[in-house]
């Protein structure tokens, strides 16, 4: 076969190829296309194989097209700049009352970093001394700056006072005196109250409330314990119901309900009966409904906090306080009817509240260490506790009751009355008043049992009614008499009116009720009750002399 075209040995563009074809390469671009189609079959197959291999490799390692933008597998998050430390607080914006101070910080950004997040300026409330009477409010002072100045290019001049009915509370809206229009002079200065009764302040045209840390706009909040940002871990919630059925024979007077430790918050006491709630300090001074006098409902100050006392038409009462209390307080009830139905709740400091709730042994009820008493089978059941412990410790009380008991030593015969001398109990109005005013505890009690311990006599008594007590008594107490002469003479199963002192020895190891020889101990009667009320009015309030 001969190739097309002329074939001469002297043709400079004619080439010899082994086992191939003679190809005449025309001049120009068309010759390149023609030469491609005239290649041998194996070269075409080799070219197709290379293209296929490159395609597979491109799919595994990424696209070969350089015009397409490479998509990274993990996009890197943009970084933000870093804040410097806060600067110092500025001076307060007000010289009296509430104002604001601020501090700033700067954002340090490297090339390619985003702006810092959060605010560069922080405001807090600064409390100054109270403004003197007649001081012009801050917003009124700003309105007064535009007095006698023309507005909107007019010639009229006005006197301006604050206007609080506009939509935006942080605009300086001022009312023209004697006219029915107001004008907005722009924003108020930072630190201006949003409204007269609002705790919020205007900052950069926004009403912001301060958190418990004092910073405006802060989300920090105090927990029920009063700890800023806390989680109610430093206090416990006490919620109890005081239910007592008073004997039909009569029980009229003051009775202890519970003790509220210092530092208590969110106190709420509700009396659902027709009795009267009373509040007493630790020094035995009543701050509400004391000395047989019922106060009018209203607000009053006690133990460093404000209390709100309400009484409905049907006699139901409510006593509330936000706290915290600065002193221990005792919630009492002045009984006027048989049924007692009182509910109370509060948040108390964990240590003091748990210690009071776990205290099995009362400070005034201390038997000798060498004795463990067994319950007398004929003794009546305990009167319901006046100071109810939190129900969280009921299990601890059950464990204490299951403890083994030791049989008490037999009662010994008292000393012969001869060496004791004559026992002459006090009588008369003057003696009654003297003992009442100089006693730590005046109460009506039932004698349950008697025991001679060394040179003293110990009575187990059931408290029926309290008239005067430095500290609230429990329903069961020990009463000590410093002799074994039965003086004063007290019979078991009988009720007496007792006037005792709080005895603490020098070593501070004993704290007990002590009825001294010659102390006031007379059988209780309605007449004694009436005479004792008269003594209460004549005795000065406060601790005994």
XYZ file of C-alpha atoms in Angstrom:
545
model
C 0.000 0.000 0.000
C 1.224 3.384 -0.846
C 0.611 6.466 1.116
C -1.250 9.232 -0.458
C 0.736 12.054 -1.852
C 4.003 12.123 -3.591
C 6.820 10.057 -2.267
C 10.350 11.158 -3.092
C 13.535 10.249 -1.302
C 14.518 13.833 -1.142
C 11.302 14.965 0.585
C 12.419 16.563 3.853
C 9.020 16.050 5.583
C 8.714 12.353 4.762
C 9.872 9.896 7.494
C 10.340 6.171 7.539
C 8.711 4.265 10.514
C 9.239 0.573 11.120
C 6.073 -1.515 10.822
C 4.127 1.647 10.520
C 2.515 3.804 7.952
C 3.978 6.545 5.938
C 2.392 9.680 7.187
C 2.725 12.936 5.482
C 2.345 15.683 8.019
C 0.610 18.602 6.423
C 1.508 22.042 7.332
C -0.659 23.816 9.914
C -2.970 22.722 12.788
C -4.980 20.361 10.668
C -1.940 18.117 10.317
C -1.854 17.530 14.103
C -5.469 16.307 14.155
C -4.908 14.016 11.265
C -1.776 12.488 12.833
C -3.780 11.615 15.986
C -6.280 9.468 14.117
C -3.508 7.759 12.166
C -1.793 6.363 15.262
C -1.670 2.623 15.748
C -4.300 0.821 17.814
C -2.021 -0.071 20.706
C -1.081 3.556 21.194
C -4.785 4.450 21.403
C -5.362 1.763 24.016
C -2.355 2.961 26.029
C -3.692 6.497 25.982
C -7.158 5.347 27.156
C -5.542 3.375 30.016
C -3.577 6.382 31.230
C -6.675 8.550 31.237
C -8.612 5.939 33.218
C -5.810 5.586 35.815
C -5.575 9.318 36.304
C -9.354 9.504 36.757
C -9.341 6.826 39.501
C -6.419 8.458 41.293
C -8.165 11.824 41.151
C -11.280 10.418 42.778
C -9.238 8.998 45.654
C -6.922 11.922 46.271
C -9.114 14.839 45.287
C -10.272 16.513 42.107
C -7.773 17.250 39.428
C -9.547 20.352 38.303
C -7.484 23.182 39.770
C -10.237 25.678 39.052
C -12.498 24.113 41.758
C -12.001 25.348 45.296
C -10.760 22.674 47.660
C -13.274 21.949 50.489
C -11.491 21.221 53.811
C -12.750 18.252 55.805
C -12.755 20.180 59.148
C -13.462 23.876 58.928
C -11.509 25.781 61.586
C -13.631 27.892 63.950
C -12.817 31.559 63.913
C -10.902 32.717 66.986
C -11.778 35.770 68.975
C -9.583 38.307 70.600
C -8.581 38.281 74.272
C -9.785 40.712 76.932
C -7.408 42.490 79.219
C -8.034 42.624 82.963
C -10.728 44.968 84.198
C -9.620 48.417 85.131
C -10.462 50.121 88.412
C -13.965 51.377 89.163
C -14.717 54.994 88.418
C -16.087 57.468 90.899
C -19.792 57.213 91.747
C -22.128 59.195 89.516
C -24.024 60.513 92.543
C -22.857 62.178 95.735
C -25.817 60.852 97.753
C -28.306 58.050 97.377
C -27.842 55.395 94.709
C -25.531 55.964 91.757
C -23.412 53.963 89.329
C -19.738 53.525 88.674
C -18.122 51.759 85.738
C -14.922 50.050 84.671
C -13.607 49.154 81.230
C -11.356 46.592 79.585
C -9.715 46.414 76.178
C -9.802 43.745 73.475
C -6.453 42.557 72.087
C -6.809 41.106 68.556
C -4.205 39.408 66.414
C -4.439 39.506 62.616
C -7.305 37.306 61.455
C -9.077 37.173 64.842
C -12.671 38.145 65.391
C -13.716 40.905 67.847
C -13.968 39.941 71.516
C -17.274 38.707 72.814
C -19.211 40.268 75.768
C -19.163 43.892 76.859
C -16.159 46.147 77.198
C -17.789 48.267 79.929
C -19.365 47.124 83.174
C -21.559 49.084 85.587
C -22.346 48.532 89.220
C -24.461 50.266 91.845
C -22.646 52.443 94.346
C -24.586 53.350 97.464
C -23.796 56.665 99.080
C -25.192 58.155 102.236
C -28.850 59.090 102.121
C -29.661 62.383 100.451
C -30.867 65.123 102.801
C -34.523 66.058 102.844
C -35.576 68.312 99.983
C -32.918 67.113 97.542
C -34.008 67.392 93.902
C -34.263 63.957 92.217
C -31.702 63.155 89.540
C -34.199 63.085 86.646
C -35.833 66.351 87.769
C -32.398 67.971 87.875
C -31.784 66.992 84.247
C -35.169 68.411 83.144
C -34.460 71.639 85.003
C -31.364 72.204 82.844
C -33.694 73.116 79.954
C -35.763 75.643 81.880
C -36.234 78.989 80.116
C -34.653 77.709 76.919
C -36.452 77.853 73.569
C -37.112 74.595 71.778
C -37.677 73.791 68.084
C -36.502 77.221 67.088
C -39.435 78.911 68.784
C -39.399 81.817 71.157
C -41.569 80.257 73.865
C -39.826 79.262 77.063
C -41.062 76.674 79.533
C -40.345 75.191 82.935
C -39.855 71.434 82.802
C -40.616 68.612 85.228
C -40.168 64.835 84.704
C -42.884 62.988 82.808
C -43.114 59.232 83.565
C -45.921 58.265 81.183
C -43.843 57.893 78.032
C -43.010 54.554 76.441
C -39.228 54.728 76.724
C -38.328 55.136 80.370
C -34.703 55.954 79.617
C -35.513 59.024 77.526
C -35.463 62.399 79.227
C -39.167 63.046 78.858
C -40.095 66.355 80.466
C -43.539 67.893 80.884
C -44.016 71.626 80.316
C -45.487 73.045 83.509
C -48.921 74.510 82.929
C -49.296 72.819 79.535
C -50.521 69.450 78.320
C -47.505 68.314 76.305
C -44.116 66.863 77.035
C -40.853 66.932 75.116
C -38.082 64.338 74.843
C -34.564 65.768 75.197
C -32.790 62.512 74.339
C -31.417 59.938 76.726
C -31.075 60.425 80.444
C -27.688 60.214 82.067
C -26.420 56.801 83.129
C -27.520 55.907 86.638
C -30.925 57.602 86.411
C -33.717 55.474 87.956
C -36.114 54.143 85.318
C -39.079 55.185 87.464
C -39.488 56.568 90.983
C -40.346 53.177 92.556
C -38.191 50.939 90.335
C -34.845 49.437 91.421
C -33.714 49.424 87.782
C -31.336 52.061 86.444
C -30.843 53.452 82.938
C -27.562 52.494 81.293
C -26.979 53.504 77.656
C -30.707 53.870 77.094
C -31.667 50.512 78.653
C -33.275 49.676 81.996
C -30.980 47.270 83.817
C -31.465 45.536 87.143
C -28.513 44.783 89.367
C -27.726 41.200 90.301
C -26.802 40.107 93.797
C -23.190 40.993 92.955
C -24.209 44.619 92.442
C -23.389 44.575 88.717
C -26.105 45.989 86.479
C -27.379 43.489 83.940
C -25.847 40.595 85.850
C -27.724 37.297 86.015
C -26.338 36.471 89.465
C -29.100 35.728 91.961
C -29.033 34.986 95.668
C -30.324 31.602 96.792
C -32.694 31.009 99.704
C -29.716 31.125 102.083
C -28.746 34.613 100.928
C -25.563 33.405 99.194
C -24.960 35.112 95.858
C -24.893 32.441 93.177
C -25.348 29.692 95.782
C -27.365 26.489 95.541
C -29.136 26.414 98.941
C -26.290 24.413 100.452
C -25.621 26.531 103.559
C -29.178 26.412 104.930
C -32.049 23.985 105.385
C -35.769 24.352 104.816
C -37.941 23.800 107.886
C -41.646 23.213 107.436
C -43.723 21.990 110.362
C -47.295 21.822 111.598
C -48.012 22.473 115.280
C -51.141 20.577 116.294
C -52.095 20.338 119.973
C -55.426 19.564 121.565
C -55.708 21.590 124.755
C -57.426 19.810 127.660
C -61.035 20.832 128.197
C -60.188 21.738 131.782
C -58.674 24.905 130.423
C -55.305 26.054 129.111
C -55.165 29.764 128.592
C -51.895 31.625 128.390
C -48.681 31.687 126.413
C -47.254 28.554 124.933
C -44.086 28.002 122.956
C -44.436 26.895 119.328
C -40.891 26.887 117.970
C -37.533 28.621 118.057
C -36.242 30.411 114.977
C -32.455 30.679 114.929
C -30.607 33.848 114.013
C -30.003 34.119 110.287
C -33.395 32.700 109.281
C -34.963 33.871 106.027
C -38.341 33.733 104.302
C -40.225 33.151 107.535
C -43.939 32.450 107.349
C -46.203 31.505 110.283
C -49.935 30.865 109.831
C -52.422 30.459 112.673
C -55.648 28.797 111.556
C -57.361 29.097 114.941
C -58.763 31.946 116.989
C -55.696 32.139 119.188
C -53.120 34.907 118.921
C -49.579 34.546 117.622
C -46.843 36.135 119.729
C -43.161 36.806 119.091
C -40.579 36.897 121.844
C -36.859 37.643 121.890
C -34.302 35.564 123.769
C -34.233 38.161 126.575
C -37.899 37.399 127.244
C -39.075 40.677 125.784
C -42.166 40.356 123.624
C -42.229 42.234 120.339
C -45.750 41.126 119.346
C -48.856 40.396 121.411
C -46.969 40.213 124.690
C -48.028 40.769 128.299
C -51.625 39.745 127.544
C -52.084 42.649 125.122
C -53.026 42.071 121.466
C -51.403 44.436 118.969
C -52.975 45.814 115.830
C -52.006 44.219 112.496
C -49.303 45.990 110.550
C -45.551 46.160 109.967
C -42.930 46.323 112.719
C -39.174 45.914 113.125
C -37.670 43.054 115.139
C -34.345 41.181 115.106
C -32.959 43.280 112.282
C -35.739 42.661 109.765
C -39.234 43.894 109.003
C -42.231 41.783 109.932
C -45.746 41.895 108.509
C -48.563 40.836 110.822
C -52.062 40.327 109.396
C -55.304 39.146 110.987
C -58.508 38.361 109.105
C -62.074 38.911 110.278
C -62.406 35.263 111.348
C -59.300 35.520 113.528
C -56.770 33.752 111.281
C -53.305 35.305 111.451
C -50.190 35.440 109.294
C -46.704 36.495 110.366
C -44.073 36.962 107.658
C -40.532 38.293 107.389
C -37.948 38.239 104.604
C -34.969 38.117 106.992
C -32.264 37.521 107.788
C -32.888 37.726 111.522
C -30.089 39.022 113.711
C -31.185 37.264 116.930
C -32.928 34.104 118.020
C -36.688 34.460 118.195
C -39.405 32.342 119.760
C -42.797 31.972 118.157
C -45.426 31.772 120.901
C -49.195 31.461 120.939
C -51.595 33.111 123.355
C -54.195 30.399 123.799
C -57.842 31.435 123.782
C -59.480 28.223 122.543
C -58.829 24.514 122.797
C -57.543 23.611 119.319
C -54.128 24.831 118.221
C -53.420 24.717 114.480
C -50.253 26.560 113.479
C -48.130 26.035 110.359
C -44.693 27.562 110.024
C -41.815 27.416 107.575
C -38.486 29.169 107.088
C -34.963 28.734 105.772
C -32.480 28.493 108.640
C -28.670 28.288 108.851
C -27.693 24.653 108.428
C -25.471 24.333 111.497
C -27.786 26.003 114.003
C -30.975 24.464 112.620
C -29.652 20.919 112.455
C -28.122 21.242 115.910
C -31.450 22.338 117.327
C -33.320 19.569 115.529
C -30.883 16.826 116.564
C -30.636 17.933 120.185
C -32.166 15.022 122.068
C -31.122 16.363 125.457
C -32.532 19.728 126.397
C -30.143 22.161 128.076
C -32.331 22.254 131.194
C -33.105 18.530 131.250
C -29.867 16.890 132.390
C -29.991 13.712 134.489
C -26.891 12.552 136.316
C -24.456 10.642 134.146
C -24.551 7.575 136.429
C -28.306 7.133 135.943
C -30.404 5.821 133.098
C -34.108 5.978 133.846
C -36.707 3.478 132.756
C -40.164 4.677 131.828
C -42.535 4.296 134.746
C -45.494 2.191 133.637
C -47.979 4.459 135.368
C -46.564 7.711 133.997
C -48.742 9.446 131.409
C -47.543 9.794 127.866
C -45.412 12.799 126.990
C -47.267 15.978 126.222
C -46.743 16.929 122.548
C -43.459 18.705 122.014
C -43.748 22.474 121.828
C -40.610 22.848 119.756
C -41.148 20.287 116.995
C -37.909 18.956 115.466
C -37.698 18.578 111.742
C -39.002 15.261 110.519
C -35.648 14.511 108.875
C -34.335 13.222 112.208
C -37.214 10.928 113.164
C -35.000 7.948 112.482
C -32.391 9.189 114.950
C -35.070 9.440 117.622
C -36.173 5.861 116.971
C -32.595 4.636 117.343
C -32.301 6.476 120.656
C -35.482 4.834 121.947
C -34.141 1.368 121.106
C -31.045 1.849 123.281
C -30.797 -0.582 126.248
C -32.056 0.791 129.531
C -30.699 0.150 133.000
C -32.990 -0.491 135.902
C -32.824 2.552 138.208
C -31.624 2.325 141.757
C -34.367 1.994 144.381
C -35.697 5.194 145.855
C -34.259 5.930 149.241
C -36.086 7.424 152.174
C -35.642 11.179 152.531
C -33.788 12.643 155.406
C -35.773 13.005 158.598
C -37.584 16.330 158.722
C -36.093 17.278 162.058
C -32.735 18.747 160.866
C -34.421 20.396 157.899
C -36.235 22.952 159.951
C -39.588 24.503 159.244
C -40.684 24.889 155.617
C -42.558 28.159 155.198
C -43.645 28.785 151.599
C -44.105 32.395 150.471
C -47.569 33.891 150.533
C -49.214 37.215 149.759
C -49.300 39.673 146.918
C -45.895 41.221 147.611
C -44.171 37.825 147.706
C -45.897 36.753 144.509
C -44.796 39.909 142.693
C -41.247 39.655 144.061
C -40.781 36.045 142.976
C -42.423 36.610 139.603
C -40.163 39.521 138.660
C -37.015 37.765 139.872
C -37.636 34.337 138.377
C -36.362 33.058 135.069
C -39.276 30.675 134.596
C -42.864 30.894 135.787
C -45.023 27.992 134.711
C -47.792 25.614 135.616
C -46.640 21.991 135.849
C -47.834 18.562 136.877
C -45.545 16.507 139.128
C -44.952 13.097 137.546
C -42.294 11.576 139.777
C -39.708 12.409 142.432
C -36.214 11.096 143.104
C -33.520 11.881 145.650
C -30.106 12.343 144.056
C -27.353 12.924 146.601
C -28.354 15.903 148.696
C -30.885 17.151 146.136
C -34.382 16.233 144.995
C -35.237 15.919 141.349
C -38.811 16.169 140.081
C -39.924 15.039 136.661
C -42.600 17.552 135.696
C -44.947 17.990 132.769
C -45.193 21.647 131.725
C -48.810 22.646 131.240
C -48.601 26.405 130.784
C -45.881 29.070 130.746
C -46.270 32.623 132.027
C -42.695 33.851 132.012
C -39.662 32.052 130.611
C -36.225 33.233 129.660
C -35.974 30.304 127.254
C -38.843 28.186 125.931
C -39.472 25.048 127.995
C -40.174 21.596 126.690
C -43.254 19.654 127.666
C -41.131 17.496 130.021
C -38.484 19.023 132.265
C -36.445 18.154 135.335
C -36.941 20.405 138.343
C -34.212 20.402 140.998
C -34.589 21.331 144.671
C -31.307 21.745 146.633
C -32.466 19.664 149.630
C -34.083 16.373 150.537
C -36.477 17.849 153.085
C -39.499 18.024 150.764
C -39.366 21.780 150.983
C -41.312 23.036 149.224
C -43.709 20.143 149.592
C -44.785 18.869 146.162
C -47.078 15.884 145.712
C -47.089 13.601 142.704
C -50.021 13.834 140.274
C -50.766 17.347 141.456
C -50.446 20.620 139.508
C -48.489 23.556 140.885
C -47.596 27.085 139.974
C -43.783 27.197 140.078
C -41.333 30.110 139.941
C -37.777 28.915 139.347
C -34.337 30.172 138.384
C -31.957 29.026 135.669
C -28.989 27.482 137.505
C -25.610 27.189 135.760
C -22.710 25.977 137.903
C -19.223 27.468 137.882
C -17.788 24.695 135.699
C -20.530 25.295 133.104
C -21.459 21.603 133.267
C -24.982 22.004 134.694
C -27.779 24.063 133.239
C -31.044 23.281 134.953
C -34.255 24.498 136.550
C -33.739 25.185 140.232
C -36.479 25.725 142.795
C -34.713 27.184 145.815
C -35.731 26.609 149.395
C -38.412 29.164 150.076
C -39.190 29.436 146.362
C -42.686 30.070 145.127
C -44.567 26.791 144.652
C -48.299 26.811 145.214
C -51.108 24.521 144.005
C -52.491 25.850 140.760
C -56.009 27.254 140.715
C -57.957 29.680 138.502
C -57.520 32.303 141.217
C -53.730 31.914 141.089
C -53.939 32.359 137.335
C -55.810 35.666 137.693
C -53.445 36.942 140.354
C -50.467 36.029 138.207
C -51.756 38.050 135.278
C -51.881 41.089 137.521
C -48.252 40.473 138.532
C -47.238 40.279 134.877
C -48.566 43.779 134.267
C -46.696 45.222 137.227
C -43.338 43.598 136.483
C -40.957 45.416 134.166
C -40.213 43.501 130.920
C -36.773 42.084 130.404
C -34.500 39.570 132.117
C -34.827 39.114 135.877
C -32.567 41.054 138.144
